[in-house]
Short mmCIF file of C-alpha atoms in Angstrom, two decimals:
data_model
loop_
_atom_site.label_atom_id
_atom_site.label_comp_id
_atom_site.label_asym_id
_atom_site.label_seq_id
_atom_site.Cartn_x
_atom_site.Cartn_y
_atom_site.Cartn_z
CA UNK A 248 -1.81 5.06 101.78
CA UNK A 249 -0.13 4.78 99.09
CA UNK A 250 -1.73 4.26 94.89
CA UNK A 251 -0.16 1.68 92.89
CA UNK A 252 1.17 2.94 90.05
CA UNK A 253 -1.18 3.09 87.29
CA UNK A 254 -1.46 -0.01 85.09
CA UNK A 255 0.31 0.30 81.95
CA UNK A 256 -0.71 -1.89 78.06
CA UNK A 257 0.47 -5.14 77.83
CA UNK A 258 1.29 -3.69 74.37
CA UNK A 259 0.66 -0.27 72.62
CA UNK A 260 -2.74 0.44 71.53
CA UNK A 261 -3.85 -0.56 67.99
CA UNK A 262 -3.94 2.25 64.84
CA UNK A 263 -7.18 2.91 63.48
CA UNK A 264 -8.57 0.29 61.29
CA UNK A 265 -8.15 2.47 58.13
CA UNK A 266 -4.26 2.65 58.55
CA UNK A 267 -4.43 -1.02 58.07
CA UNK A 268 -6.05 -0.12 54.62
CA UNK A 269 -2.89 1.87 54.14
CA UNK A 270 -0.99 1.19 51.00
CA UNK A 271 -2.95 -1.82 50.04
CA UNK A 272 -5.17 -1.77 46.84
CA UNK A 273 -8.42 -1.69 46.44
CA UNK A 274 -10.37 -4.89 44.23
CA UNK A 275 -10.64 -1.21 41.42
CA UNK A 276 -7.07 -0.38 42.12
CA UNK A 277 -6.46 -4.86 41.19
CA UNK A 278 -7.53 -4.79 37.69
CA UNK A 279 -6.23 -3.52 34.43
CA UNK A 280 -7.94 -0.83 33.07
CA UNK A 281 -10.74 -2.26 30.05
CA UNK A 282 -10.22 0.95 28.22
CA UNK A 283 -6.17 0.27 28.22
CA UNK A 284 -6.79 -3.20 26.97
CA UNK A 285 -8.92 -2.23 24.06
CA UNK A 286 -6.50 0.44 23.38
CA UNK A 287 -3.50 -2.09 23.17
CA UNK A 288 -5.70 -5.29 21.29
CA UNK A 289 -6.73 -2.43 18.90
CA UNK A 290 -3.15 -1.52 18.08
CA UNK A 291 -1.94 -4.54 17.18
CA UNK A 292 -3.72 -4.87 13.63
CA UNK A 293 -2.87 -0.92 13.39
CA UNK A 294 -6.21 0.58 14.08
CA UNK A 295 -4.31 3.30 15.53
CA UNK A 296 -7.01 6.45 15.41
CA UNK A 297 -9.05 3.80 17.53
CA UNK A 298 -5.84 2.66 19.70
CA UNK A 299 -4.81 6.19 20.17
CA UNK A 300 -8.20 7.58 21.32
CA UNK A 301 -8.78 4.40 23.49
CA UNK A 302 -5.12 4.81 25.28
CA UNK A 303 -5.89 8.47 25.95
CA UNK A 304 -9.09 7.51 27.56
CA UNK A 305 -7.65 5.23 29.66
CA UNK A 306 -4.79 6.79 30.87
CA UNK A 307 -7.47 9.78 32.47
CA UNK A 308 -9.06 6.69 34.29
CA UNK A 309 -6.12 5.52 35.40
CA UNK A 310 -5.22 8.36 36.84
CA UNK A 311 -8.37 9.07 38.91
CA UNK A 312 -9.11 5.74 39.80
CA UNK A 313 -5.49 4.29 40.53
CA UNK A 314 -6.33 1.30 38.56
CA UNK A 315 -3.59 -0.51 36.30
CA UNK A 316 -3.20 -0.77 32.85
CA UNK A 317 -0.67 2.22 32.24
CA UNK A 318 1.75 0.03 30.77
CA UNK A 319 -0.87 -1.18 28.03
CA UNK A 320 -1.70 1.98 27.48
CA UNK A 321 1.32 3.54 26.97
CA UNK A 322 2.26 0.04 24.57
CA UNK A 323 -0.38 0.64 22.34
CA UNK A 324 0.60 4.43 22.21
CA UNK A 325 3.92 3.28 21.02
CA UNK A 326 2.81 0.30 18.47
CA UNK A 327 0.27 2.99 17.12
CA UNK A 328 3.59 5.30 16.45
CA UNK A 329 5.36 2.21 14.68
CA UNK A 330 2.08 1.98 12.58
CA UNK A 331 2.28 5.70 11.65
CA UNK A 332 5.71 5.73 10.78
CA UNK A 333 5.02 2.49 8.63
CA UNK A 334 1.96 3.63 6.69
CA UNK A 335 4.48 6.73 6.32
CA UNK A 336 6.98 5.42 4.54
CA UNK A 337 5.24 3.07 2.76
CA UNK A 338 3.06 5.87 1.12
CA UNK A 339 6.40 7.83 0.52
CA UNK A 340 7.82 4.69 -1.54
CA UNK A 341 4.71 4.41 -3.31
CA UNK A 342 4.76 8.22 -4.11
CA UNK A 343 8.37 7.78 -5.53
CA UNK A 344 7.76 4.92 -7.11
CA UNK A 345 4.83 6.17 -9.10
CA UNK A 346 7.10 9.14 -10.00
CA UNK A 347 10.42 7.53 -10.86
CA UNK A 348 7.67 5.28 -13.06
CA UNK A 349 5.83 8.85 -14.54
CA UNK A 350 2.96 7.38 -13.57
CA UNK A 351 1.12 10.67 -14.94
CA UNK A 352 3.26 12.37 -17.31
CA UNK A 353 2.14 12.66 -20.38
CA UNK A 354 4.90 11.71 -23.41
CA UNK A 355 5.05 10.73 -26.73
CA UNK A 356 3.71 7.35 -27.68
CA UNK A 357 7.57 6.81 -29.05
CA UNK A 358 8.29 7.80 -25.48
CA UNK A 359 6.69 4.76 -24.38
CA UNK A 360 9.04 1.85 -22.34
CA UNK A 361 8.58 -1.63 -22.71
CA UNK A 362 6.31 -3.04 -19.38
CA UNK A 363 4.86 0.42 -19.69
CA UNK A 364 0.86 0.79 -19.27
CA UNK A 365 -0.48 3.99 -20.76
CA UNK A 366 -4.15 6.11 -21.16
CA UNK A 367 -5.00 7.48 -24.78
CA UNK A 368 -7.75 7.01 -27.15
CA UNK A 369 -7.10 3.93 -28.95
CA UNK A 370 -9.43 4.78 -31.51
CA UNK A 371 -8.18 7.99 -32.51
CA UNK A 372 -6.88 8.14 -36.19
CA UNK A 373 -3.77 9.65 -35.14
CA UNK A 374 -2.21 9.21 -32.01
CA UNK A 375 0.62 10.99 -30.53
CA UNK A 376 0.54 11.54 -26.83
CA UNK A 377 -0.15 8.99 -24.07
CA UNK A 378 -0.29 9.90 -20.53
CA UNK A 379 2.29 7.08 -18.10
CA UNK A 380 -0.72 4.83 -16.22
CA UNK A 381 -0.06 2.58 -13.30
CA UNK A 382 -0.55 -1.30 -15.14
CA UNK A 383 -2.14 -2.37 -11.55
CA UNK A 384 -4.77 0.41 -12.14
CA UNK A 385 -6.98 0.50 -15.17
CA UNK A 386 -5.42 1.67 -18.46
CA UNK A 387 -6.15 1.43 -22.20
CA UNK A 388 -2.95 -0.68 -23.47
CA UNK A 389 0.40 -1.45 -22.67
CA UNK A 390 3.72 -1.48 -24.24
CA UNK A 391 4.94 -5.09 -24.33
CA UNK A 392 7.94 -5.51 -26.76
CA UNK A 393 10.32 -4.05 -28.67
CA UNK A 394 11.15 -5.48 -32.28
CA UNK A 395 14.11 -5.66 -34.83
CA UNK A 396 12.45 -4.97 -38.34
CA UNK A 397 14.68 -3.45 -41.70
CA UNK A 398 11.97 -1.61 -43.13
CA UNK A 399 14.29 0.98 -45.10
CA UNK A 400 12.95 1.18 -48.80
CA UNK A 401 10.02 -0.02 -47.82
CA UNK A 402 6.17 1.36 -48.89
CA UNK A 403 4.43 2.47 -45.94
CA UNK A 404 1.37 -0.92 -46.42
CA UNK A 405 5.05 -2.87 -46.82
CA UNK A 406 6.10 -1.24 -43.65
CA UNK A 407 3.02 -1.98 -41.73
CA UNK A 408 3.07 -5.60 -42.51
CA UNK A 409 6.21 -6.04 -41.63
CA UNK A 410 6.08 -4.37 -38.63
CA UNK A 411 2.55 -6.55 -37.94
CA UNK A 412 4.38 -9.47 -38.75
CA UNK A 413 7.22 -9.10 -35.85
CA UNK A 414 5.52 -7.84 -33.37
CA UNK A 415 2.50 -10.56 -33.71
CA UNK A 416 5.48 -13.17 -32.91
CA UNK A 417 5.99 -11.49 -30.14
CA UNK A 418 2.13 -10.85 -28.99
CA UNK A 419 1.98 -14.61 -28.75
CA UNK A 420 4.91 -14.89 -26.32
CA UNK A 421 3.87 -11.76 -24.31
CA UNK A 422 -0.30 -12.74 -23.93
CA UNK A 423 0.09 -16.98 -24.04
CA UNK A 424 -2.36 -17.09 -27.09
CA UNK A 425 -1.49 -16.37 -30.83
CA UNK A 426 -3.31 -12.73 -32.31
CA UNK A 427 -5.52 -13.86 -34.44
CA UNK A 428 -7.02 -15.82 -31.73
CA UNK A 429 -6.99 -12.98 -29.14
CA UNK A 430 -9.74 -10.41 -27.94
CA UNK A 431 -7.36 -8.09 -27.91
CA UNK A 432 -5.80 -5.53 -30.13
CA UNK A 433 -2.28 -5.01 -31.34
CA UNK A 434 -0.51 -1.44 -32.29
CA UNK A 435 2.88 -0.75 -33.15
CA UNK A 436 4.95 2.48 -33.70
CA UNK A 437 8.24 2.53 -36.29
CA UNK A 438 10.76 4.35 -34.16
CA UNK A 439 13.11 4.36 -37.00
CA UNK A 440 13.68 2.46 -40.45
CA UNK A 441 16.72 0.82 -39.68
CA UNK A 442 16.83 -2.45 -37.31
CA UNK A 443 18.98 -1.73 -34.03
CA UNK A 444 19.75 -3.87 -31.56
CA UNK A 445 17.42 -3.11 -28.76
CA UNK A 446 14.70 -3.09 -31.68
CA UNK A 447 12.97 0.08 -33.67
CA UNK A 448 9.36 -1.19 -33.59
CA UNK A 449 7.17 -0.05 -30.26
CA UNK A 450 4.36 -3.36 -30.04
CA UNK A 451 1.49 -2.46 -28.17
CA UNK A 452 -1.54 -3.91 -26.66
CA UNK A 453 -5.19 -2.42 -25.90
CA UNK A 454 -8.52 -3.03 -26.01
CA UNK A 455 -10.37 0.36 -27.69
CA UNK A 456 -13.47 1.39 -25.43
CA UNK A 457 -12.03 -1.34 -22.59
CA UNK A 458 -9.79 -0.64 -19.13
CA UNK A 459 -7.60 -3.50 -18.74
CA UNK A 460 -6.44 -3.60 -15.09
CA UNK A 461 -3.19 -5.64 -14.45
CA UNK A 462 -0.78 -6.59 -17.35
CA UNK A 463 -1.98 -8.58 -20.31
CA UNK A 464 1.75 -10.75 -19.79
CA UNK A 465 0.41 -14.47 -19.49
CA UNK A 466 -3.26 -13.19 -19.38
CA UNK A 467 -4.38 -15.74 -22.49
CA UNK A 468 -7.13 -13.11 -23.61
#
């Protein structure tokens, strides 16, 4: 007698169960990394040592664990470089600043420009060298104008009144409050006799045994 042939599927058999799982991620593999999210909140506001250490952590996770979050990662990586580079040229500015200003250099007190803000001891009875001081920064006085005064043929106390007289006009203008009703002191240096144009008397401001921080312009002190 004849067998019947043998009975074949109705369809082919299934794969294992785990091929199913194939290519599909897991609820770990679904969610962005917490480490890459700190990493990229924390380089917004430029806390980049944080943001850099953070991004490096998670980037190591990610790559063991499959999860997501490389693209934060590598964001804050790249904000924290725009920080950098930032910070890095606003320091250089700064730096060139300060030295196109001689913030440091010591000079002669006739040496001196107007808006200039200066370190020396005020109440030395002869003063010839000042050394350049930033005005944001505390400082003993400030160079704030310039005068016209003829003081050829003059007597030195003749000189010195004179030379008191102009640049108290202009101490009144520079602080907002007249002299003699200010806490602080006035100086002056004669650059030459003869009135020029752009003015031969150096006025100065201080304060002797004081830091002033900021320039006295407008301060009404």
């Amino acid at each position: 007698m004849t067998q019947p042939p043998p009975i074949q599927p109705a369809r082919p058999s299934l794969p294992p169960a785990e091929s199913w799982l194939a290519g599909v991620p897991t609820p770990a593999q679904q969610r962005q990394d917490r480490y890459a999210v700190a990493a990229f909140v924390t380089s917004l506001p430029g806390l980049v040592p944080v943001a850099v250490v953070l991004a490096g952590i998670a980037l190591r996770r990610i790559k063991r664990t499959g999860s997501r979050g490389k693209r934060l990662a590598y964001g804050a990586l790249a904000i924290s470089l725009c920080w950098t580079i930032a910070i890095g040229v606003a320091v250089a500015l700064g730096l060139y600043g300060e030295r196109r200003a001689g913030i440091g250099r010591t000079v002669a007190i006739s040496e001196v420009a107007v808006q200039q803000c200066f370190d020396a001891d005020l109440e030395a009875e002869t003063l010839r060298v000042v050394r350049i001081a930033d005005c944001a920064a505390g400082h003993t006085g400030e160079a704030y104008a310039k005068v016209r005064a003829n003081l050829a043929g003059l007597s030195a106390e003749d000189k010195g009144t004179v030379a008191t007289q102009q640049c108290a006009a202009a101490f009144g203008t520079f602080v907002g409050k007249p002299y003699e009703q200010s806490e602080l002191d006035m100086y002056y240096v004669v650059l030459e006799d003869r009135a020029v144009a752009d003015g031969n008397v150096l006025c100065l401001v201080g304060m002797p045994g004081t830091r002033l921080t900021g320039t006295m312009r407008g301060s009404q002190r």
